[in-house]
Each structure stands twice: as structure tokens, then as C-alpha cells.
């Protein structure tokens, strides 16, 4: 009787062993309309023209014994620290970059405003309908709006740096 139990547990152990490795197959099928369908279910491939795209073997890793960290790695002082002067230098570099971007963006804003003003004052003979005028001016208005938003965002970012 004891041997029967042992044999039963051995059979269960042998059958449970392969459960640790699992094969995943990905199929690309074409439905009757010609559209591709990707599936990992074999039953979804019935009646369709399917090709095996990928076969992956997923293996569950074995249980590893956790390693205790050594005393030298557990100290909080071993991590790289940023000094106050490094932080100040980084903030200054960031401020310089933002100020340069703001100056550039303000120049682009002034140029976009000038272009829009020039286009508003210009009228051609084929624009009898005011909708055509608005259609011609829209890209200039869009450009102006983008530059205005960029200037606002850069100013907001600079004000956040001062906190």
C-alpha cells in the first residue's frame, strides 16, 4: 500500500515537472476578408490560412536562495550623493538654457506677429470672399499662437525654477 502511494506521488511529480516550461506559439491568420489576425489559440486557426510567426518557451526560474547584502552595500553613505554646489550649478545651467530658449522664442514670436501684420495688410484681387482671406491668414495665426504658448510655458518653467 505504501508503495502505491509512493508510485502515485512519483507520477504526479513527473507530470508536474513539464508544467514549469510552457511553449507559446503565435499564429498569423488571414480571415476571409484578407485582414491579418494574430492569435496564440490553436482553435482560432481552424478554417483559416495561418502561419506560425513565433514560438517562445517560457520557463519558470528555480527558487534561489536570497543573498544577504554585505555591510558595505547596506550603508546609506555608499550611494552617490549630489552636493549642494552640484545642484546649484545644475540649476544655473538649466536657467541659462531656459533663458536662451525664451529669447529665441520671443524673437520667433515677434517675427510671426510681423508676418501676420504684413499678410493682413496685403489684399489680392481674387479674394473677394472674406472666407478666403481668413483661410490665407490661418497658418500665420496658428504660428503666432504656437509661439505665444511656447513663451508662456518657458516663463512658467523659469518661475518654477525660482522656488
PDB file of C-alpha atoms in Angstrom:
ATOM      1  CA  UNK A   1       0.000   0.000   0.000  1.00  0.00           C
ATOM      2  CA  UNK A   2       2.842   2.382   0.897  1.00  0.00           C
ATOM      3  CA  UNK A   3       4.474   1.675  -2.470  1.00  0.00           C
ATOM      4  CA  UNK A   4       1.237   2.520  -4.277  1.00  0.00           C
ATOM      5  CA  UNK A   5       1.186   5.940  -2.621  1.00  0.00           C
ATOM      6  CA  UNK A   6       4.832   6.493  -3.460  1.00  0.00           C
ATOM      7  CA  UNK A   7       4.234   5.452  -7.061  1.00  0.00           C
ATOM      8  CA  UNK A   8       1.214   7.802  -7.269  1.00  0.00           C
ATOM      9  CA  UNK A   9       3.229  10.752  -5.962  1.00  0.00           C
ATOM     10  CA  UNK A  10       6.038   9.944  -8.387  1.00  0.00           C
ATOM     11  CA  UNK A  11       3.618  10.001 -11.327  1.00  0.00           C
ATOM     12  CA  UNK A  12       2.229  13.348 -10.160  1.00  0.00           C
ATOM     13  CA  UNK A  13       5.779  14.693  -9.790  1.00  0.00           C
ATOM     14  CA  UNK A  14       6.707  13.573 -13.306  1.00  0.00           C
ATOM     15  CA  UNK A  15       3.575  15.132 -14.763  1.00  0.00           C
ATOM     16  CA  UNK A  16       4.018  18.363 -12.804  1.00  0.00           C
ATOM     17  CA  UNK A  17       7.648  18.750 -13.928  1.00  0.00           C
ATOM     18  CA  UNK A  18       6.891  19.762 -17.534  1.00  0.00           C
ATOM     19  CA  UNK A  19       4.356  22.309 -16.263  1.00  0.00           C
ATOM     20  CA  UNK A  20       7.289  24.536 -15.419  1.00  0.00           C
ATOM     21  CA  UNK A  21       8.105  25.005 -19.113  1.00  0.00           C
ATOM     22  CA  UNK A  22       5.368  26.391 -21.326  1.00  0.00           C
ATOM     23  CA  UNK A  23       5.512  26.829 -25.103  1.00  0.00           C
ATOM     24  CA  UNK A  24       3.699  29.818 -26.566  1.00  0.00           C
ATOM     25  CA  UNK A  25       3.050  29.806 -30.296  1.00  0.00           C
ATOM     26  CA  UNK A  26       1.846  32.911 -32.129  1.00  0.00           C
ATOM     27  CA  UNK A  27      -0.024  32.444 -35.410  1.00  0.00           C
ATOM     28  CA  UNK A  28      -0.774  34.980 -38.125  1.00  0.00           C
ATOM     29  CA  UNK A  29      -4.021  34.089 -39.884  1.00  0.00           C
ATOM     30  CA  UNK A  30      -5.872  35.722 -42.751  1.00  0.00           C
ATOM     31  CA  UNK A  31      -9.632  35.967 -42.389  1.00  0.00           C
ATOM     32  CA  UNK A  32     -11.931  35.644 -45.419  1.00  0.00           C
ATOM     33  CA  UNK A  33     -11.656  39.424 -45.949  1.00  0.00           C
ATOM     34  CA  UNK A  34      -7.846  39.202 -46.173  1.00  0.00           C
ATOM     35  CA  UNK A  35      -7.189  41.011 -42.885  1.00  0.00           C
ATOM     36  CA  UNK A  36      -4.425  39.617 -40.633  1.00  0.00           C
ATOM     37  CA  UNK A  37      -5.314  38.190 -37.230  1.00  0.00           C
ATOM     38  CA  UNK A  38      -2.678  37.285 -34.651  1.00  0.00           C
ATOM     39  CA  UNK A  39      -3.561  34.637 -32.087  1.00  0.00           C
ATOM     40  CA  UNK A  40      -1.977  32.219 -29.670  1.00  0.00           C
ATOM     41  CA  UNK A  41      -5.053  29.980 -29.568  1.00  0.00           C
ATOM     42  CA  UNK A  42      -4.778  26.927 -31.811  1.00  0.00           C
ATOM     43  CA  UNK A  43      -8.583  26.664 -32.042  1.00  0.00           C
ATOM     44  CA  UNK A  44      -8.777  30.178 -33.577  1.00  0.00           C
ATOM     45  CA  UNK A  45      -6.718  28.973 -36.537  1.00  0.00           C
ATOM     46  CA  UNK A  46      -9.320  26.443 -37.717  1.00  0.00           C
ATOM     47  CA  UNK A  47     -10.531  27.143 -41.253  1.00  0.00           C
ATOM     48  CA  UNK A  48      -8.084  29.990 -41.845  1.00  0.00           C
ATOM     49  CA  UNK A  49      -4.799  30.257 -43.681  1.00  0.00           C
ATOM     50  CA  UNK A  50      -2.321  30.525 -40.804  1.00  0.00           C
ATOM     51  CA  UNK A  51       1.444  30.710 -40.468  1.00  0.00           C
ATOM     52  CA  UNK A  52       3.484  30.193 -37.298  1.00  0.00           C
ATOM     53  CA  UNK A  53       5.106  33.547 -36.536  1.00  0.00           C
ATOM     54  CA  UNK A  54       6.785  32.932 -33.195  1.00  0.00           C
ATOM     55  CA  UNK A  55       7.449  30.120 -30.768  1.00  0.00           C
ATOM     56  CA  UNK A  56       8.547  31.111 -27.292  1.00  0.00           C
ATOM     57  CA  UNK A  57       9.401  28.820 -24.435  1.00  0.00           C
ATOM     58  CA  UNK A  58       8.614  30.315 -21.058  1.00  0.00           C
ATOM     59  CA  UNK A  59      10.451  28.694 -18.175  1.00  0.00           C
ATOM     60  CA  UNK A  60       9.711  29.355 -14.533  1.00  0.00           C
ATOM     61  CA  UNK A  61      13.029  30.031 -12.770  1.00  0.00           C
ATOM     62  CA  UNK A  62      14.079  27.800  -9.926  1.00  0.00           C
ATOM     63  CA  UNK A  63      13.869  29.042  -6.371  1.00  0.00           C
ATOM     64  CA  UNK A  64      17.074  30.828  -5.493  1.00  0.00           C
ATOM     65  CA  UNK A  65      18.417  31.347  -2.026  1.00  0.00           C
ATOM     66  CA  UNK A  66      18.333  35.059  -1.227  1.00  0.00           C
ATOM     67  CA  UNK A  67      21.743  36.605  -0.716  1.00  0.00           C
ATOM     68  CA  UNK A  68      22.196  38.886   2.244  1.00  0.00           C
ATOM     69  CA  UNK A  69      23.638  42.266   1.383  1.00  0.00           C
ATOM     70  CA  UNK A  70      27.052  42.877   2.814  1.00  0.00           C
ATOM     71  CA  UNK A  71      27.618  45.569   5.393  1.00  0.00           C
ATOM     72  CA  UNK A  72      29.386  47.805   2.848  1.00  0.00           C
ATOM     73  CA  UNK A  73      26.425  47.855   0.441  1.00  0.00           C
ATOM     74  CA  UNK A  74      23.765  48.383   3.084  1.00  0.00           C
ATOM     75  CA  UNK A  75      25.191  51.693   4.266  1.00  0.00           C
ATOM     76  CA  UNK A  76      23.293  54.709   3.005  1.00  0.00           C
ATOM     77  CA  UNK A  77      26.530  56.656   2.546  1.00  0.00           C
ATOM     78  CA  UNK A  78      27.681  54.405  -0.295  1.00  0.00           C
ATOM     79  CA  UNK A  79      25.212  55.863  -2.771  1.00  0.00           C
ATOM     80  CA  UNK A  80      26.419  58.682  -4.990  1.00  0.00           C
ATOM     81  CA  UNK A  81      25.255  61.936  -3.496  1.00  0.00           C
ATOM     82  CA  UNK A  82      24.785  65.263  -5.197  1.00  0.00           C
ATOM     83  CA  UNK A  83      26.392  68.108  -3.352  1.00  0.00           C
ATOM     84  CA  UNK A  84      24.724  71.470  -2.846  1.00  0.00           C
ATOM     85  CA  UNK A  85      27.177  73.114  -5.249  1.00  0.00           C
ATOM     86  CA  UNK A  86      26.393  70.488  -7.918  1.00  0.00           C
ATOM     87  CA  UNK A  87      22.671  71.186  -7.512  1.00  0.00           C
ATOM     88  CA  UNK A  88      23.251  74.937  -7.734  1.00  0.00           C
ATOM     89  CA  UNK A  89      25.386  74.516 -10.861  1.00  0.00           C
ATOM     90  CA  UNK A  90      22.749  72.323 -12.464  1.00  0.00           C
ATOM     91  CA  UNK A  91      20.027  74.866 -11.671  1.00  0.00           C
ATOM     92  CA  UNK A  92      22.130  77.662 -13.146  1.00  0.00           C
ATOM     93  CA  UNK A  93      22.765  75.676 -16.336  1.00  0.00           C
ATOM     94  CA  UNK A  94      19.046  74.911 -16.575  1.00  0.00           C
ATOM     95  CA  UNK A  95      18.179  78.587 -16.022  1.00  0.00           C
ATOM     96  CA  UNK A  96      20.685  79.666 -18.712  1.00  0.00           C
ATOM     97  CA  UNK A  97      19.251  77.192 -21.209  1.00  0.00           C
ATOM     98  CA  UNK A  98      15.669  78.270 -20.482  1.00  0.00           C
ATOM     99  CA  UNK A  99      16.565  81.962 -20.796  1.00  0.00           C
ATOM    100  CA  UNK A 100      18.243  81.339 -24.170  1.00  0.00           C
ATOM    101  CA  UNK A 101      15.199  79.385 -25.360  1.00  0.00           C
ATOM    102  CA  UNK A 102      12.917  82.162 -24.134  1.00  0.00           C
ATOM    103  CA  UNK A 103      14.917  84.815 -26.013  1.00  0.00           C
ATOM    104  CA  UNK A 104      14.827  82.728 -29.199  1.00  0.00           C
ATOM    105  CA  UNK A 105      11.116  82.068 -28.829  1.00  0.00           C
ATOM    106  CA  UNK A 106      10.396  85.784 -28.245  1.00  0.00           C
ATOM    107  CA  UNK A 107      12.251  86.605 -31.468  1.00  0.00           C
ATOM    108  CA  UNK A 108      10.195  83.990 -33.322  1.00  0.00           C
ATOM    109  CA  UNK A 109       7.028  85.441 -31.769  1.00  0.00           C
ATOM    110  CA  UNK A 110       7.934  88.943 -32.968  1.00  0.00           C
ATOM    111  CA  UNK A 111       8.657  87.581 -36.460  1.00  0.00           C
ATOM    112  CA  UNK A 112       5.330  85.685 -36.530  1.00  0.00           C
ATOM    113  CA  UNK A 113       3.483  88.841 -35.418  1.00  0.00           C
ATOM    114  CA  UNK A 114       5.212  90.850 -38.149  1.00  0.00           C
ATOM    115  CA  UNK A 115       4.366  88.229 -40.797  1.00  0.00           C
ATOM    116  CA  UNK A 116       0.718  88.197 -39.743  1.00  0.00           C
ATOM    117  CA  UNK A 117       0.519  92.003 -39.844  1.00  0.00           C
ATOM    118  CA  UNK A 118       2.037  92.036 -43.337  1.00  0.00           C
ATOM    119  CA  UNK A 119      -0.394  89.400 -44.572  1.00  0.00           C
ATOM    120  CA  UNK A 120      -3.387  91.212 -43.057  1.00  0.00           C
ATOM    121  CA  UNK A 121      -2.489  94.418 -44.858  1.00  0.00           C
ATOM    122  CA  UNK A 122      -1.988  92.628 -48.173  1.00  0.00           C
ATOM    123  CA  UNK A 123      -5.047  92.022 -50.345  1.00  0.00           C
ATOM    124  CA  UNK A 124      -5.131  90.287 -53.696  1.00  0.00           C
ATOM    125  CA  UNK A 125      -7.861  90.684 -56.340  1.00  0.00           C
ATOM    126  CA  UNK A 126      -9.061  87.081 -56.218  1.00  0.00           C
ATOM    127  CA  UNK A 127     -10.046  87.308 -52.536  1.00  0.00           C
ATOM    128  CA  UNK A 128     -13.488  88.866 -52.906  1.00  0.00           C
ATOM    129  CA  UNK A 129     -14.821  86.456 -50.337  1.00  0.00           C
ATOM    130  CA  UNK A 130     -13.674  87.199 -46.782  1.00  0.00           C
ATOM    131  CA  UNK A 131     -13.523  83.443 -46.049  1.00  0.00           C
ATOM    132  CA  UNK A 132     -10.609  83.179 -48.485  1.00  0.00           C
ATOM    133  CA  UNK A 133      -8.783  85.935 -46.630  1.00  0.00           C
ATOM    134  CA  UNK A 134      -9.299  84.105 -43.347  1.00  0.00           C
ATOM    135  CA  UNK A 135      -8.133  80.856 -44.934  1.00  0.00           C
ATOM    136  CA  UNK A 136      -4.954  82.537 -46.189  1.00  0.00           C
ATOM    137  CA  UNK A 137      -4.263  84.115 -42.773  1.00  0.00           C
ATOM    138  CA  UNK A 138      -4.918  80.975 -40.696  1.00  0.00           C
ATOM    139  CA  UNK A 139      -1.370  79.491 -40.926  1.00  0.00           C
ATOM    140  CA  UNK A 140       0.062  82.811 -39.742  1.00  0.00           C
ATOM    141  CA  UNK A 141      -2.384  82.927 -36.824  1.00  0.00           C
ATOM    142  CA  UNK A 142      -1.552  79.336 -35.916  1.00  0.00           C
ATOM    143  CA  UNK A 143       2.175  80.087 -35.947  1.00  0.00           C
ATOM    144  CA  UNK A 144       1.639  83.134 -33.743  1.00  0.00           C
ATOM    145  CA  UNK A 145      -0.416  81.099 -31.272  1.00  0.00           C
ATOM    146  CA  UNK A 146       2.227  78.368 -31.052  1.00  0.00           C
ATOM    147  CA  UNK A 147       4.964  80.896 -30.277  1.00  0.00           C
ATOM    148  CA  UNK A 148       2.784  82.640 -27.674  1.00  0.00           C
ATOM    149  CA  UNK A 149       2.162  79.320 -25.905  1.00  0.00           C
ATOM    150  CA  UNK A 150       5.858  78.469 -26.012  1.00  0.00           C
ATOM    151  CA  UNK A 151       6.781  81.812 -24.455  1.00  0.00           C
ATOM    152  CA  UNK A 152       4.182  81.301 -21.702  1.00  0.00           C
ATOM    153  CA  UNK A 153       5.462  77.778 -20.996  1.00  0.00           C
ATOM    154  CA  UNK A 154       9.085  78.924 -20.811  1.00  0.00           C
ATOM    155  CA  UNK A 155       8.179  81.767 -18.446  1.00  0.00           C
ATOM    156  CA  UNK A 156       6.242  79.335 -16.264  1.00  0.00           C
ATOM    157  CA  UNK A 157       9.214  76.962 -16.226  1.00  0.00           C
ATOM    158  CA  UNK A 158      11.563  79.779 -15.236  1.00  0.00           C
ATOM    159  CA  UNK A 159       9.254  80.843 -12.412  1.00  0.00           C
ATOM    160  CA  UNK A 160       9.153  77.234 -11.165  1.00  0.00           C
ATOM    161  CA  UNK A 161      12.962  77.231 -11.040  1.00  0.00           C
ATOM    162  CA  UNK A 162      12.939  80.080  -8.557  1.00  0.00           C
ATOM    163  CA  UNK A 163      11.047  78.033  -5.990  1.00  0.00           C
TER     164      UNK A 163
END
